[in-house]
Tab-separated table of C-alpha atoms in Angstrom:
chain	number	residue	atom	x	y	z
J	1	MET	CA	20.184	11.300	3.070
J	2	LYS	CA	22.373	10.372	-0.768
J	3	LEU	CA	21.920	6.567	0.304
J	4	ASP	CA	18.008	6.904	-0.151
J	5	LEU	CA	18.535	9.362	-3.243
J	6	LEU	CA	20.996	6.704	-4.771
J	7	ARG	CA	19.055	3.966	-3.251
J	8	LYS	CA	15.896	6.010	-5.496
J	9	VAL	CA	17.686	6.230	-8.672
J	10	TYR	CA	18.787	2.600	-8.596
J	11	LEU	CA	15.048	1.410	-8.087
J	12	LEU	CA	14.094	3.652	-10.712
J	13	VAL	CA	16.721	2.902	-13.714
J	14	SER	CA	15.626	-1.209	-12.801
J	15	PHE	CA	11.929	-0.702	-12.832
J	16	ILE	CA	12.077	1.323	-16.005
J	17	ILE	CA	14.903	-0.853	-18.124
J	18	LEU	CA	12.386	-4.007	-16.618
J	19	SER	CA	9.454	-2.218	-18.349
J	20	LEU	CA	11.454	-2.107	-21.671
J	21	VAL	CA	12.415	-5.592	-21.404
J	22	PHE	CA	8.931	-7.193	-21.226
J	23	TYR	CA	8.157	-4.572	-23.502
J	24	ALA	CA	10.315	-5.750	-26.452
J	25	ILE	CA	9.099	-9.556	-25.555
J	26	SER	CA	5.537	-8.793	-24.913
J	27	SER	CA	4.845	-9.231	-28.804
J	28	ARG	CA	6.472	-12.736	-28.910
J	29	SER	CA	5.066	-13.938	-25.243
J	30	ASP	CA	1.967	-14.152	-23.549
J	31	LEU	CA	0.628	-10.201	-24.354
J	32	LEU	CA	-1.714	-10.215	-20.872
J	33	PRO	CA	1.264	-10.552	-18.219
J	34	THR	CA	3.784	-9.013	-20.353
J	35	SER	CA	1.858	-5.993	-20.290
J	36	PHE	CA	0.482	-5.607	-16.458
J	37	ALA	CA	4.221	-6.674	-15.981
J	38	SER	CA	5.901	-3.304	-18.451
J	39	SER	CA	2.971	-0.783	-16.742
J	40	LEU	CA	3.733	-1.790	-13.722
J	41	PHE	CA	7.508	-1.578	-13.401
J	42	PHE	CA	6.674	1.861	-15.556
J	43	TRP	CA	3.920	3.387	-13.306
J	44	SER	CA	6.337	2.209	-10.277
J	45	ALA	CA	9.527	4.742	-11.668
J	46	ILE	CA	7.025	7.380	-12.368
J	47	ALA	CA	5.936	7.325	-8.093
J	48	LEU	CA	9.460	7.063	-7.253
J	49	LEU	CA	9.664	10.410	-9.247
J	50	ILE	CA	7.013	12.203	-7.491
J	51	PRO	CA	8.761	14.317	-4.126
J	52	ASN	CA	8.463	12.951	-0.529
J	53	LYS	CA	6.984	16.866	-0.402
J	54	PHE	CA	3.696	15.874	-1.925
J	55	PHE	CA	3.588	12.884	0.471
J	56	LYS	CA	3.940	14.938	3.606
J	57	MET	CA	1.635	17.449	2.117
J	58	VAL	CA	-1.374	15.153	1.482
J	59	TRP	CA	-1.123	12.264	4.240
J	60	ASN	CA	1.392	13.093	6.583
J	61	ASN	CA	0.370	16.747	7.284
J	62	VAL	CA	-3.580	15.513	6.714
J	63	LYS	CA	-6.014	14.029	9.314
J	64	ARG	CA	-7.424	11.003	7.788
J	65	THR	CA	-11.386	11.604	8.740
J	66	LYS	CA	-14.357	10.347	7.257
J	67	ALA	CA	-14.011	13.959	5.941
J	68	TYR	CA	-10.925	12.483	3.837
J	69	TRP	CA	-12.027	8.921	3.218
J	70	ILE	CA	-15.495	9.923	2.357
J	71	PRO	CA	-13.946	12.300	-0.880
J	72	PHE	CA	-11.436	9.665	-1.630
J	73	SER	CA	-13.503	6.870	-2.601
J	74	ILE	CA	-16.692	8.455	-3.982
J	75	TYR	CA	-14.126	9.932	-6.336
J	76	LEU	CA	-11.771	7.324	-7.150
J	77	PHE	CA	-14.871	4.903	-8.126
J	78	PHE	CA	-15.766	7.824	-10.424
J	79	HIS	CA	-12.945	7.987	-11.654
J	80	VAL	CA	-12.328	3.907	-12.302
J	81	THR	CA	-15.661	2.771	-12.899
J	82	LEU	CA	-18.029	5.492	-14.303
J	83	TYR	CA	-15.493	8.132	-16.101
J	84	GLY	CA	-15.968	6.839	-19.322
J	85	ILE	CA	-19.499	6.199	-19.314
J	86	PHE	CA	-19.862	9.737	-18.138
J	87	TYR	CA	-18.398	11.436	-21.477
J	88	ASN	CA	-20.391	8.788	-23.339
J	89	LEU	CA	-23.448	10.129	-21.837
J	90	ILE	CA	-22.408	13.102	-22.723
J	91	LEU	CA	-20.839	12.939	-26.482
J	92	GLY	CA	-23.481	10.175	-27.579
J	93	GLY	CA	-27.001	10.559	-26.090
J	94	PHE	CA	-28.399	8.232	-23.737
J	95	ASN	CA	-29.258	4.734	-25.095
J	96	PHE	CA	-29.615	2.265	-22.278
J	97	PHE	CA	-30.645	-1.345	-23.284
J	98	PRO	CA	-30.043	-4.171	-20.693
J	99	TYR	CA	-26.828	-5.570	-20.656
J	100	PHE	CA	-23.999	-5.784	-18.375
J	101	GLY	CA	-20.264	-6.978	-19.664
J	102	TYR	CA	-16.556	-7.187	-18.189
J	103	GLY	CA	-13.429	-8.443	-19.012
J	104	VAL	CA	-9.506	-7.672	-19.305
J	105	GLY	CA	-7.575	-7.052	-22.672
J	106	ALA	CA	-3.828	-5.856	-23.574
J	107	SER	CA	-3.348	-3.919	-26.666
J	108	ILE	CA	-0.296	-5.678	-29.332
J	109	PRO	CA	2.786	-3.558	-28.466
J	110	THR	CA	3.214	-0.434	-30.394
J	111	PRO	CA	6.370	1.260	-31.967
J	112	PRO	CA	9.070	2.445	-29.867
J	113	TYR	CA	8.952	6.121	-29.610
J	114	LEU	CA	4.830	5.123	-28.821
J	115	PHE	CA	6.297	2.756	-26.053
J	116	VAL	CA	4.563	5.647	-23.016
J	117	TYR	CA	1.503	5.799	-24.975
J	118	TRP	CA	0.856	1.417	-25.175
J	119	VAL	CA	2.148	1.505	-20.887
J	120	SER	CA	-0.791	4.234	-20.034
J	121	LEU	CA	-3.917	1.974	-22.129
J	122	SER	CA	-2.296	-1.353	-21.767
J	123	PRO	CA	-3.236	-3.433	-20.288
J	124	ALA	CA	-7.424	-2.749	-19.710
J	125	PHE	CA	-10.392	-3.709	-17.422
J	126	PHE	CA	-12.818	-3.072	-19.939
J	127	SER	CA	-16.708	-2.773	-18.471
J	128	PHE	CA	-20.449	-2.276	-20.787
J	129	ILE	CA	-23.064	-0.895	-18.790
J	130	GLY	CA	-25.418	-1.164	-21.518
J	131	PRO	CA	-23.980	0.114	-25.086
J	132	TYR	CA	-21.392	2.231	-22.509
J	133	GLU	CA	-18.537	0.875	-22.193
J	134	SER	CA	-15.537	1.762	-19.155
J	135	ASP	CA	-12.009	1.078	-19.426
J	136	VAL	CA	-9.596	1.186	-16.818
J	137	THR	CA	-6.663	1.940	-18.380
J	138	PRO	CA	-3.019	1.852	-15.287
J	139	TYR	CA	-3.007	5.522	-16.586
J	140	SER	CA	-6.273	6.701	-15.346
J	141	LEU	CA	-5.976	4.430	-12.227
J	142	PHE	CA	-2.325	6.033	-11.563
J	143	LEU	CA	-4.074	9.593	-11.954
J	144	GLY	CA	-7.306	8.403	-10.410
J	145	LEU	CA	-5.430	7.601	-6.986
J	146	LEU	CA	-3.141	10.678	-6.952
J	147	LEU	CA	-6.693	13.244	-7.847
J	148	SER	CA	-8.730	11.039	-4.853
J	149	THR	CA	-5.450	11.519	-2.425
J	150	LEU	CA	-5.533	15.472	-2.781
J	151	ILE	CA	-9.316	15.578	-3.159
J	152	GLY	CA	-9.629	13.394	0.354
J	153	ALA	CA	-6.801	16.128	1.356
J	154	ASN	CA	-8.497	19.542	0.026
J	155	VAL	CA	-11.416	17.940	1.395
J	156	GLN	CA	-10.373	17.422	5.296
J	157	GLN	CA	-7.718	20.784	5.035
J	158	ILE	CA	-11.728	22.745	4.273
J	159	ILE	CA	-13.216	21.175	7.099
J	160	GLU	CA	-10.379	21.893	9.122
J	161	LEU	CA	-10.390	25.420	8.188
J	162	ARG	CA	-13.464	26.252	9.020
J	163	LYS	CA	-13.721	24.526	12.315
J	164	LEU	CA	-10.374	27.522	12.982
J	165	ILE	CA	-12.302	30.405	11.367
J	166	LYS	CA	-15.284	29.517	13.706
J	167	GLU	CA	-13.410	29.835	16.657
J	168	ARG	CA	-12.281	32.966	16.143
J	169	LYS	CA	-15.592	34.340	14.819
J	170	ARG	CA	-15.065	35.306	11.021
J	171	SER	CA	-16.637	34.762	7.899
J	172	LEU	CA	-17.030	31.453	6.522
J	173	ILE	CA	-18.477	32.058	2.986
J	174	THR	CA	-15.375	34.303	2.523
J	175	ILE	CA	-12.579	32.374	3.497
J	176	THR	CA	-13.819	28.973	2.252
J	177	ALA	CA	-15.604	29.810	-1.170
J	178	VAL	CA	-12.070	30.096	-3.272
J	179	PRO	CA	-10.720	26.350	-1.742
J	180	SER	CA	-14.021	24.971	-2.381
J	181	LEU	CA	-13.688	25.959	-6.136
J	182	GLY	CA	-10.812	24.410	-6.137
J	183	VAL	CA	-11.834	21.204	-5.069
J	184	ILE	CA	-14.573	21.356	-7.562
J	185	SER	CA	-12.474	22.429	-11.058
J	186	GLY	CA	-10.385	19.439	-9.790
J	187	THR	CA	-13.057	16.750	-9.550
J	188	SER	CA	-14.745	17.154	-12.295
J	189	CYS	CA	-11.785	17.652	-14.185
J	190	CYS	CA	-13.220	20.939	-16.267
J	191	LEU	CA	-10.165	21.151	-17.638
J	192	SER	CA	-9.883	18.180	-20.040
J	193	LEU	CA	-13.828	17.894	-20.332
J	194	PRO	CA	-14.298	20.998	-22.891
J	195	SER	CA	-11.153	19.847	-24.560
J	196	ILE	CA	-12.558	16.162	-25.341
J	197	ILE	CA	-15.834	17.681	-26.485
J	198	ILE	CA	-14.044	20.248	-28.789
J	199	TYR	CA	-12.319	17.175	-30.259
J	200	VAL	CA	-15.025	15.480	-30.500
J	201	ALA	CA	-16.903	17.926	-32.743
J	202	ALA	CA	-14.001	18.700	-34.518
J	203	VAL	CA	-13.760	14.919	-36.087
J	204	SER	CA	-17.368	14.953	-37.079
J	205	THR	CA	-17.946	18.126	-38.321
J	206	GLY	CA	-15.434	18.895	-41.329
J	207	THR	CA	-15.922	22.149	-42.153
J	208	PHE	CA	-15.035	23.154	-38.393
J	209	SER	CA	-12.355	20.603	-38.701
J	210	SER	CA	-10.382	22.113	-41.615
J	211	VAL	CA	-11.315	25.908	-40.506
J	212	VAL	CA	-9.281	24.715	-37.106
J	213	PRO	CA	-7.618	21.415	-37.635
J	214	ILE	CA	-5.149	20.958	-34.735
J	215	LEU	CA	-7.970	20.303	-32.705
J	216	ALA	CA	-8.969	17.419	-34.935
J	217	SER	CA	-5.450	16.043	-34.300
J	218	PRO	CA	-4.377	13.251	-32.336
J	219	ILE	CA	-2.004	16.194	-30.930
J	220	PHE	CA	-4.934	17.727	-29.495
J	221	PHE	CA	-6.935	14.690	-28.131
J	222	THR	CA	-2.527	13.639	-26.217
J	223	PHE	CA	-3.147	17.121	-24.918
J	224	SER	CA	-6.535	16.888	-23.720
J	225	TYR	CA	-6.410	12.996	-22.622
J	226	PHE	CA	-2.876	13.485	-20.868
J	227	GLY	CA	-1.700	16.988	-20.482
J	228	LEU	CA	-5.089	18.798	-19.081
J	229	PRO	CA	-5.763	15.687	-16.225
J	230	ILE	CA	-2.605	16.968	-14.754
J	231	ALA	CA	-3.804	20.613	-14.746
J	232	SER	CA	-6.468	19.637	-12.533
J	233	LEU	CA	-3.994	17.510	-10.889
J	234	ALA	CA	-1.540	20.603	-10.116
J	235	LEU	CA	-4.419	22.428	-9.574
J	236	LEU	CA	-5.495	20.741	-6.665
J	237	LEU	CA	-2.589	20.440	-5.311
J	238	PHE	CA	-1.894	24.237	-5.154
J	239	ASN	CA	-5.117	24.472	-4.257
J	240	LEU	CA	-4.331	22.443	-0.704
J	241	ARG	CA	-0.996	24.032	-0.514
J	242	ASP	CA	-3.091	27.298	-0.083
J	243	ILE	CA	-5.253	25.776	2.378
J	244	ASN	CA	-2.382	24.412	4.565
J	245	ASN	CA	-0.755	27.537	4.702
J	246	VAL	CA	-4.245	29.692	5.796
J	247	ILE	CA	-4.179	27.245	8.227
J	248	ARG	CA	-0.919	27.364	9.404
J	249	ARG	CA	-1.344	30.844	10.055
J	250	LEU	CA	-4.379	31.104	11.745
J	251	LYS	CA	-2.877	27.990	14.375
J	252	MET	CA	0.095	30.221	14.579
J	253	SER	CA	-2.247	33.617	15.329
J	254	THR	CA	-4.365	31.823	17.710
J	255	LEU	CA	-1.233	30.718	19.472
J	256	ASN	CA	0.353	33.771	19.940
J	257	GLY	CA	-3.447	35.348	20.958
J	258	ARG	CA	-2.934	32.111	23.803
J	259	MET	CA	0.446	33.306	25.047
J	260	ALA	CA	-0.041	37.219	25.132
J	261	ASN	CA	-3.301	36.499	27.506
J	262	LEU	CA	-0.889	34.399	29.501
J	263	LYS	CA	1.635	37.105	29.910
J	264	GLY	CA	-0.886	39.624	30.710
J	265	ASN	CA	-2.558	37.144	33.089
């Protein structure tokens, strides 16, 4: 156990150092590969910080049937390809013309205090559908994978829960309504969408931004773009934990009932 922890710490420190090294040389080298390497090592280090309990909850303890893979695939596709276009449609209206383009780009290195921001957004794969741009960044891809995994696990466990309840001849609606709402909330990133809309309104309306200046500030945008999707992640995680607790109790209750029947016979 201690050896595994030491290896994890060693890898974590090594990845962070390598990320910083590529960040430092990016301004003097080919920007795209150094940006890619810096982001890869940084987000690999962040992945090492995720507790093993998380992977056990969303992977080891969950059957991976079609009920898992279909929501996983659909949401991941939406998150990494259509998420930005979705916001543009809501905030900018519909103005389509026949055009499609794509490419890969990297940002010029920022000052050191904005290092995390840089490795979150650079490099990026960008695509245009008509006038609408969608960017796949390291942050959006990393978070999209976590959200998709949680969504797939939540849907799979809700179906498992419905089967157990049906076997026990209980009401399906009352006990599955709250977990289902939790999944819907997480898939829509409902916490970040209203905040970004408010942010855009604050920037574009001088009177509004003078009344509530924090809404038009970079701090609020950073909180909305980075913090609130993580809150959606936490919502889905807690939702999955609660579903698993109900499933475990139902299975224990069923097992105890069968044992009692065997003793009675």
